XYZ file of C-alpha atoms in Angstrom:
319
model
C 0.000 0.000 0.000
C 2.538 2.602 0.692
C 4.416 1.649 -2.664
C 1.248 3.241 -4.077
C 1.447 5.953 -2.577
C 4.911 7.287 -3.594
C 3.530 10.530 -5.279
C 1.880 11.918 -2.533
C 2.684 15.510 -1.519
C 0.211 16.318 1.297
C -1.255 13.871 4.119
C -3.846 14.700 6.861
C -5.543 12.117 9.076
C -7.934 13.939 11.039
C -10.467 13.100 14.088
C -9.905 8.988 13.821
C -11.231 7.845 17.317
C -9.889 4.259 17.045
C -6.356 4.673 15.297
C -3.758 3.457 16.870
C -0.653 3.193 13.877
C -1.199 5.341 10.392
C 1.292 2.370 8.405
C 0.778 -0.854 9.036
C 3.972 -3.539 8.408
C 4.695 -2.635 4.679
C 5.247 -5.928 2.324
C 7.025 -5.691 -0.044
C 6.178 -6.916 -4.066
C 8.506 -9.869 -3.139
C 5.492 -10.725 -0.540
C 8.763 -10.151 2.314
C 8.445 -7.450 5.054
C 9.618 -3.826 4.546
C 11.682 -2.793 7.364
C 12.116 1.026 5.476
C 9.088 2.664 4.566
C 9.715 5.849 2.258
C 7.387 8.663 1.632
C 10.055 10.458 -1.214
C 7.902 13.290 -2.045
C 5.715 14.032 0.554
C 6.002 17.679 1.876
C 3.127 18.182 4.458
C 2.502 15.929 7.459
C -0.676 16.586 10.030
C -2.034 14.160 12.417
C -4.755 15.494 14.348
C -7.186 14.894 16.966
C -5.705 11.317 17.365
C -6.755 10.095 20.867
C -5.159 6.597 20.523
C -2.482 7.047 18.093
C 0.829 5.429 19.609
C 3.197 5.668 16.803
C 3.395 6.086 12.744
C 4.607 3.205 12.157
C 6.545 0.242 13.114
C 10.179 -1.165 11.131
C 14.176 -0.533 10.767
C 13.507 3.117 9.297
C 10.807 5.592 7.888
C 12.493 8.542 5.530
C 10.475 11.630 4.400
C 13.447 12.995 2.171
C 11.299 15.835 1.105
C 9.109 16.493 4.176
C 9.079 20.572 5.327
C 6.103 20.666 7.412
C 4.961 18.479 10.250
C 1.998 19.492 12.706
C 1.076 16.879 15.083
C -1.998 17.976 17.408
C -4.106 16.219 20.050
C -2.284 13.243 19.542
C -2.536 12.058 23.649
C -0.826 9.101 23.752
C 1.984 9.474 20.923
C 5.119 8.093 22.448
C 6.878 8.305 19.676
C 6.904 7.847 15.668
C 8.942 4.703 15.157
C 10.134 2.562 18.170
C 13.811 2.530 18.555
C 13.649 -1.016 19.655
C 11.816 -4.310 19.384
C 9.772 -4.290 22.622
C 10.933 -6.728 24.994
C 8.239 -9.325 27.421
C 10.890 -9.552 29.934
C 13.340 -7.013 31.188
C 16.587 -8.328 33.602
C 17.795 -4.319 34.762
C 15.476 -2.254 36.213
C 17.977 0.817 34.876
C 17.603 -0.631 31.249
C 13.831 -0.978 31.036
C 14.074 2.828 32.558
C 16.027 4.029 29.517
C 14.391 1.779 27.255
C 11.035 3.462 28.499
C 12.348 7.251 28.071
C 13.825 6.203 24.507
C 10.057 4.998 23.534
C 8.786 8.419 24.780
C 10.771 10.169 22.675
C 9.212 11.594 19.095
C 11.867 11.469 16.885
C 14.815 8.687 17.401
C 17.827 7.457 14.236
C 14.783 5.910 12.670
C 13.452 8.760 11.419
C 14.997 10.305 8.551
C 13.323 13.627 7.811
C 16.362 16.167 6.521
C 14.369 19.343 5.044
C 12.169 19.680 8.131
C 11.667 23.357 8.276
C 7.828 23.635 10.502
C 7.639 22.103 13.580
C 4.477 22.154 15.743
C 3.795 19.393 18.036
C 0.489 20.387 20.514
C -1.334 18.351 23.368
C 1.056 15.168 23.087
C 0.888 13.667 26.420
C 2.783 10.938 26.001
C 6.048 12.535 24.911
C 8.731 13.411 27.642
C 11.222 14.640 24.656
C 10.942 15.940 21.235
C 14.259 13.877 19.820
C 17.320 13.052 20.834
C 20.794 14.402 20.808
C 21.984 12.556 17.441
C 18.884 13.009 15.753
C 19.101 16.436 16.383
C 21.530 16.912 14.338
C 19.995 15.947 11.259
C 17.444 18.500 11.691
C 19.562 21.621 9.988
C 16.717 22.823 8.255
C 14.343 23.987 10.718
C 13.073 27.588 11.065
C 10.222 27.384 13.014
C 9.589 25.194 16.241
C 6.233 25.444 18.133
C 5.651 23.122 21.323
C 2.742 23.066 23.637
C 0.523 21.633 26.033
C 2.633 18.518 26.662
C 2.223 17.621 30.206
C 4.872 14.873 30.353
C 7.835 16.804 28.540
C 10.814 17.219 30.644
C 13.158 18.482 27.898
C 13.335 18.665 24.029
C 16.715 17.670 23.599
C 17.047 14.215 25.115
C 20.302 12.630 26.144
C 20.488 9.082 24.716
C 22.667 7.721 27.904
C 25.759 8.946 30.244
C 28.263 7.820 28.122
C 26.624 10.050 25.613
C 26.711 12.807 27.844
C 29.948 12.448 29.041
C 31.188 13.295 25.908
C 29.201 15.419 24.698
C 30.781 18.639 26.074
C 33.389 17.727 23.064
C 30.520 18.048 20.483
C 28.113 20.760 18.676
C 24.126 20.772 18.167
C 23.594 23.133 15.332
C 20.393 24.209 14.091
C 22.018 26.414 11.485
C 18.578 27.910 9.942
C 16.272 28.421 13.293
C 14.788 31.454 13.659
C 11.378 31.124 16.275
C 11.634 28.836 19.033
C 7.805 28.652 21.180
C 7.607 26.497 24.606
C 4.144 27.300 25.422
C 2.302 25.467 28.182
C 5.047 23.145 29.127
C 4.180 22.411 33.216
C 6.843 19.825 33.131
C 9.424 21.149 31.518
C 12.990 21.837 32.913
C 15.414 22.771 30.197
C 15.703 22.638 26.392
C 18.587 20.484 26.637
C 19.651 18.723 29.539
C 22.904 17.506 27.922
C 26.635 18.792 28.205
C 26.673 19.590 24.238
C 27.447 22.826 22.511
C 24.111 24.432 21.620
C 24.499 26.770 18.095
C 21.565 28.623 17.078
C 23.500 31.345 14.594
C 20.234 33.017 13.407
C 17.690 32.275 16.470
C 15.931 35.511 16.506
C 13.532 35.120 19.167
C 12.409 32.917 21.946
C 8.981 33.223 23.209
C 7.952 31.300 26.256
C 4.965 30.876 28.299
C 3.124 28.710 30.955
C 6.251 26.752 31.879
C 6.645 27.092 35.365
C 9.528 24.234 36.121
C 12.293 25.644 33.480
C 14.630 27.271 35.261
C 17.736 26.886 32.543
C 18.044 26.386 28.971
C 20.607 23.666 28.964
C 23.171 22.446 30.612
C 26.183 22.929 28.210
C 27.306 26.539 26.501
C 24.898 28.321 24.028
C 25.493 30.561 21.527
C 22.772 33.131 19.793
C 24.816 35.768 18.377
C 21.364 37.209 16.593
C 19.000 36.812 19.623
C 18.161 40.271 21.335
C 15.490 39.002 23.578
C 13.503 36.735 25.576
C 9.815 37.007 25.656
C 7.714 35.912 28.485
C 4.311 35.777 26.492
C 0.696 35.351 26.978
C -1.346 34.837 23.749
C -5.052 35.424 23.791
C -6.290 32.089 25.910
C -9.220 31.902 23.489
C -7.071 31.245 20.479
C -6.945 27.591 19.722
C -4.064 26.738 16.893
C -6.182 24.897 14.449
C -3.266 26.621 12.211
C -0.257 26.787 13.762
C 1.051 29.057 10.306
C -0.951 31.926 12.425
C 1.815 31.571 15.206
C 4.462 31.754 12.980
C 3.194 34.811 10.973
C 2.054 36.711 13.673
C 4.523 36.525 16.836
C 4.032 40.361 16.667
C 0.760 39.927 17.933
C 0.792 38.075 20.939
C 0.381 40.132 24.208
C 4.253 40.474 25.432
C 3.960 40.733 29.178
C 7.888 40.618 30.103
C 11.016 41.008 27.922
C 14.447 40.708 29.584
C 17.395 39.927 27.380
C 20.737 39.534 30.105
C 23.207 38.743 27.013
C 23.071 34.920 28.191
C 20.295 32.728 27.418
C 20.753 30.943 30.897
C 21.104 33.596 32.830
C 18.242 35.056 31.498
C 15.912 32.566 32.357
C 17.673 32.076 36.084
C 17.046 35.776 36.192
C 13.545 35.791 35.780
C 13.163 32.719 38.144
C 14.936 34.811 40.907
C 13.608 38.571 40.887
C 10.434 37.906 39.327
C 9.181 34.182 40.492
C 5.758 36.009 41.981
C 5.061 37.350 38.927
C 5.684 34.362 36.839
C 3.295 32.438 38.846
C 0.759 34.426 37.444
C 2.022 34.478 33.820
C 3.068 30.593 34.050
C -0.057 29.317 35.409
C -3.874 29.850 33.729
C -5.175 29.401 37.248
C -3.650 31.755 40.641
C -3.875 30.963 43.510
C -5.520 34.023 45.827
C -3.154 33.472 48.867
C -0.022 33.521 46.422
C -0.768 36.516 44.694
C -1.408 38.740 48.324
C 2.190 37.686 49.140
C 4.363 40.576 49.893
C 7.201 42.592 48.075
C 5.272 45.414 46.811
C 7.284 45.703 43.288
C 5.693 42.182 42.471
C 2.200 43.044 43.081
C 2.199 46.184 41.514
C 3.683 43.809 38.629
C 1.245 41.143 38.718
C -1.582 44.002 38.731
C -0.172 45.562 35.743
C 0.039 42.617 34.284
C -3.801 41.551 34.522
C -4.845 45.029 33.798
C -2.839 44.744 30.320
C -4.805 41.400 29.683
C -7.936 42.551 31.288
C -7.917 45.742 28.580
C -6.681 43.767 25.626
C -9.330 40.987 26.294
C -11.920 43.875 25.995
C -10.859 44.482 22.659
C-alpha cells in the first residue's frame, strides 16, 4: 500500500477515534516485510485529533526525504513515531527498562529520517517526555520554526540518549544552522531545552517566546550561543485562540500580548534571572489558574507587577 502511494505531496488524518498506527507492516512486491518505509515526495505531514495514536509506524527506518512541514496535534498518547527497539516481554535491569522506556517516549529517534524539516508544531502530546534526541538532532539543519505546547509529560526537548553520551558530549556541537522562532508554550513539566553537556548553536535564532512553563529554570546544561538573539519574551497569547493553524503563530509573533522582555546577554542567565527577581510574577504568567493566597504575598514591586500585568490582559481581552 505505501508503494502506491509514492507521489503523494500532502497527508492529513484527522479526528480517527480508534487509530492506533497510520502504516501498518509494509510488504514488499517480493510478498517479504519492509523494514524502510519511504514517503520520497511528501512535503506536508498533520495528524490530528488522534486520541489513541501510539506511533506512525513500526520497522528498521521511515524517511520523508522531502518532508518541510509536520503538525502533530491532540495526539494524547503518541510516544513516539517509530520505536527505537523491538519491545521486549521480559526485562533483567530495572535501569535498562528505565532508559528503554524514556527512549520509547521520545518523538523522533535514528529511525526517522526527515532532513528538510523546516515547521515544527507538536500540541497536546501527552505521552512525549522529549521531542528527539541528541543525534537526531543533528539531522534537523533545516528547521526555522519550532512550536511546542501543552505537553504535560515533557521534561526536555533535547534528550540525552545515555551517560556515556553525555559524558562526551561537552566535546561536540548541536547546530540548528537555519532556526529562527523557538515557542515552549504550556510546558508544566518542563525543565530545560537540553539537559545535555553539548554545545548548543543557534546562529540566526531571533527570538524565543515562552509561556506557561513554570519548572524551566535553565536552557541547557552545556554553553549556548545566539549571536542574533536580542530578547527573551515571556508571552501570553489570547487564551481563546486555539491553533487549528499553527502558520498563524508563525506569521504573527508580533501579535501576541508580550507581558515581560528581559534579554541579560546569556540565554541561561536570562531565564535564572527571571526565576529569581520575578518568580511572583511568573506564577501568574506561568499558570492559567492563581492561587488568591499567592498573589497577596508581599514585596510590593511584584504586586504592583502582577496588577499591571492583569490590567494589560484585562484591557486587551476587551478588545
Amino acid at each position: 500500500m505505501v508503494e502506491s502511494l509514492i507521489q503523494l505531496k500532502k497527508l492529513s488524518v484527522l479526528k480517527c477515534k480508534a487509530m492506533e498506527q497510520i502504516v501498518t507492516k509494509a510488504v514488499g512486491e517480493d510478498g517479504r516485510l519492509k523494514n524502510i518505509i519511504s514517503f520520497p515526495k511528501l512535503e506536508s505531514l498533520e495528524l490530528q485529533h488522534l486520541p489513541k495514536l501510539k506511533r506512525f509506524c513500526e520497522g528498521d527506518c521511515i524517511e520523508f526525504p522531502s518532508l518541510s512541514k509536520l503538525i502533530i496535534w491532540a495526539c494524547y498518547e503518541l510516544r513516539t513515531f517509530i520505536p527505537s527497539s523491538h519491545e521486549s516481554t521480559v526485562t533483567l535491569l530495572r535501569a535498562i527498562e528505565e532508559r528503554e522506556l524514556e527512549a520509547q517516549q521520545t518523538l523522533f529517534n535514528e529511525k526517522v529520517v526527515a532532513t528538510k524539516l523546516t515547521n515544527l508544531g507538536v500540541w497536546k502530546c501527552h505521552g512525549l517526555i522529549s521531542l528527539f534526541n541528541s543525534s537526531t538532532a543533528t539531522s534537523l539543519a533545516q528547521l526555522t520554526r519550532v512550536f511546542i505546547g501543552k505537553c504535560n509529560q515533557m521534561t526536555q526537548v533535547i534528550h540525552v540518549n545515555d551517560q556515556m553520551e553525555d559524558e562526551s558530549a561537552a566535546e561536540s556541537e548541536i547546530v540548528f544552522s537555519l532556526l529562527k522562532i523557538l515557542a515552549l508554550h504550556h510546558l508544566p513539566n518542563l525543565k530545560c531545552f537540553h539537559s545535555g553537556n553539548n554545545k548548543l548553536q543557534f546562529p540566526n535564532l531571533e527570538k524565543i517566546n515562552l509561556g506557561a512553563c513554570p519548572e524551566m529554570r535553565s536552557f541547557s546544561h552545556g554553553t549556548i550561543n545566539t549571536p542574533n538573539l536580542d530578547r527573551l519574551i515571556i508571552a501570553e497569547l489570547d487564551r481563546r485562540l486555539e491553533f487549528y493553524v499553527l502558520d498563524w503563530f508563525f506569521i504573527n509573533q508580533e501579535e501576541a500580548k508580550p507581558i515581560e522582555e528581559l534579554w541579560e546577554g546569556d540565554l541561561n542567565r536570562s531565564i535564572r534571572k527571571l526565576w529569581d527577581d520575578s518568580y511572583i510574577a511568573l506564577q501568574w504568567i506561568f499558570s492559567e489558574i492563581v492561587d488568591d493566597h499567592n498573589s497577596k504575598e508581599d514585596t510590593a514591586g511584584h504586586d504592583q507587577k502582577i496588577q499591571h500585568n492583569k490590567e494589560n490582559a484585562a484591557s486587551s481581552s476587551s478588545k
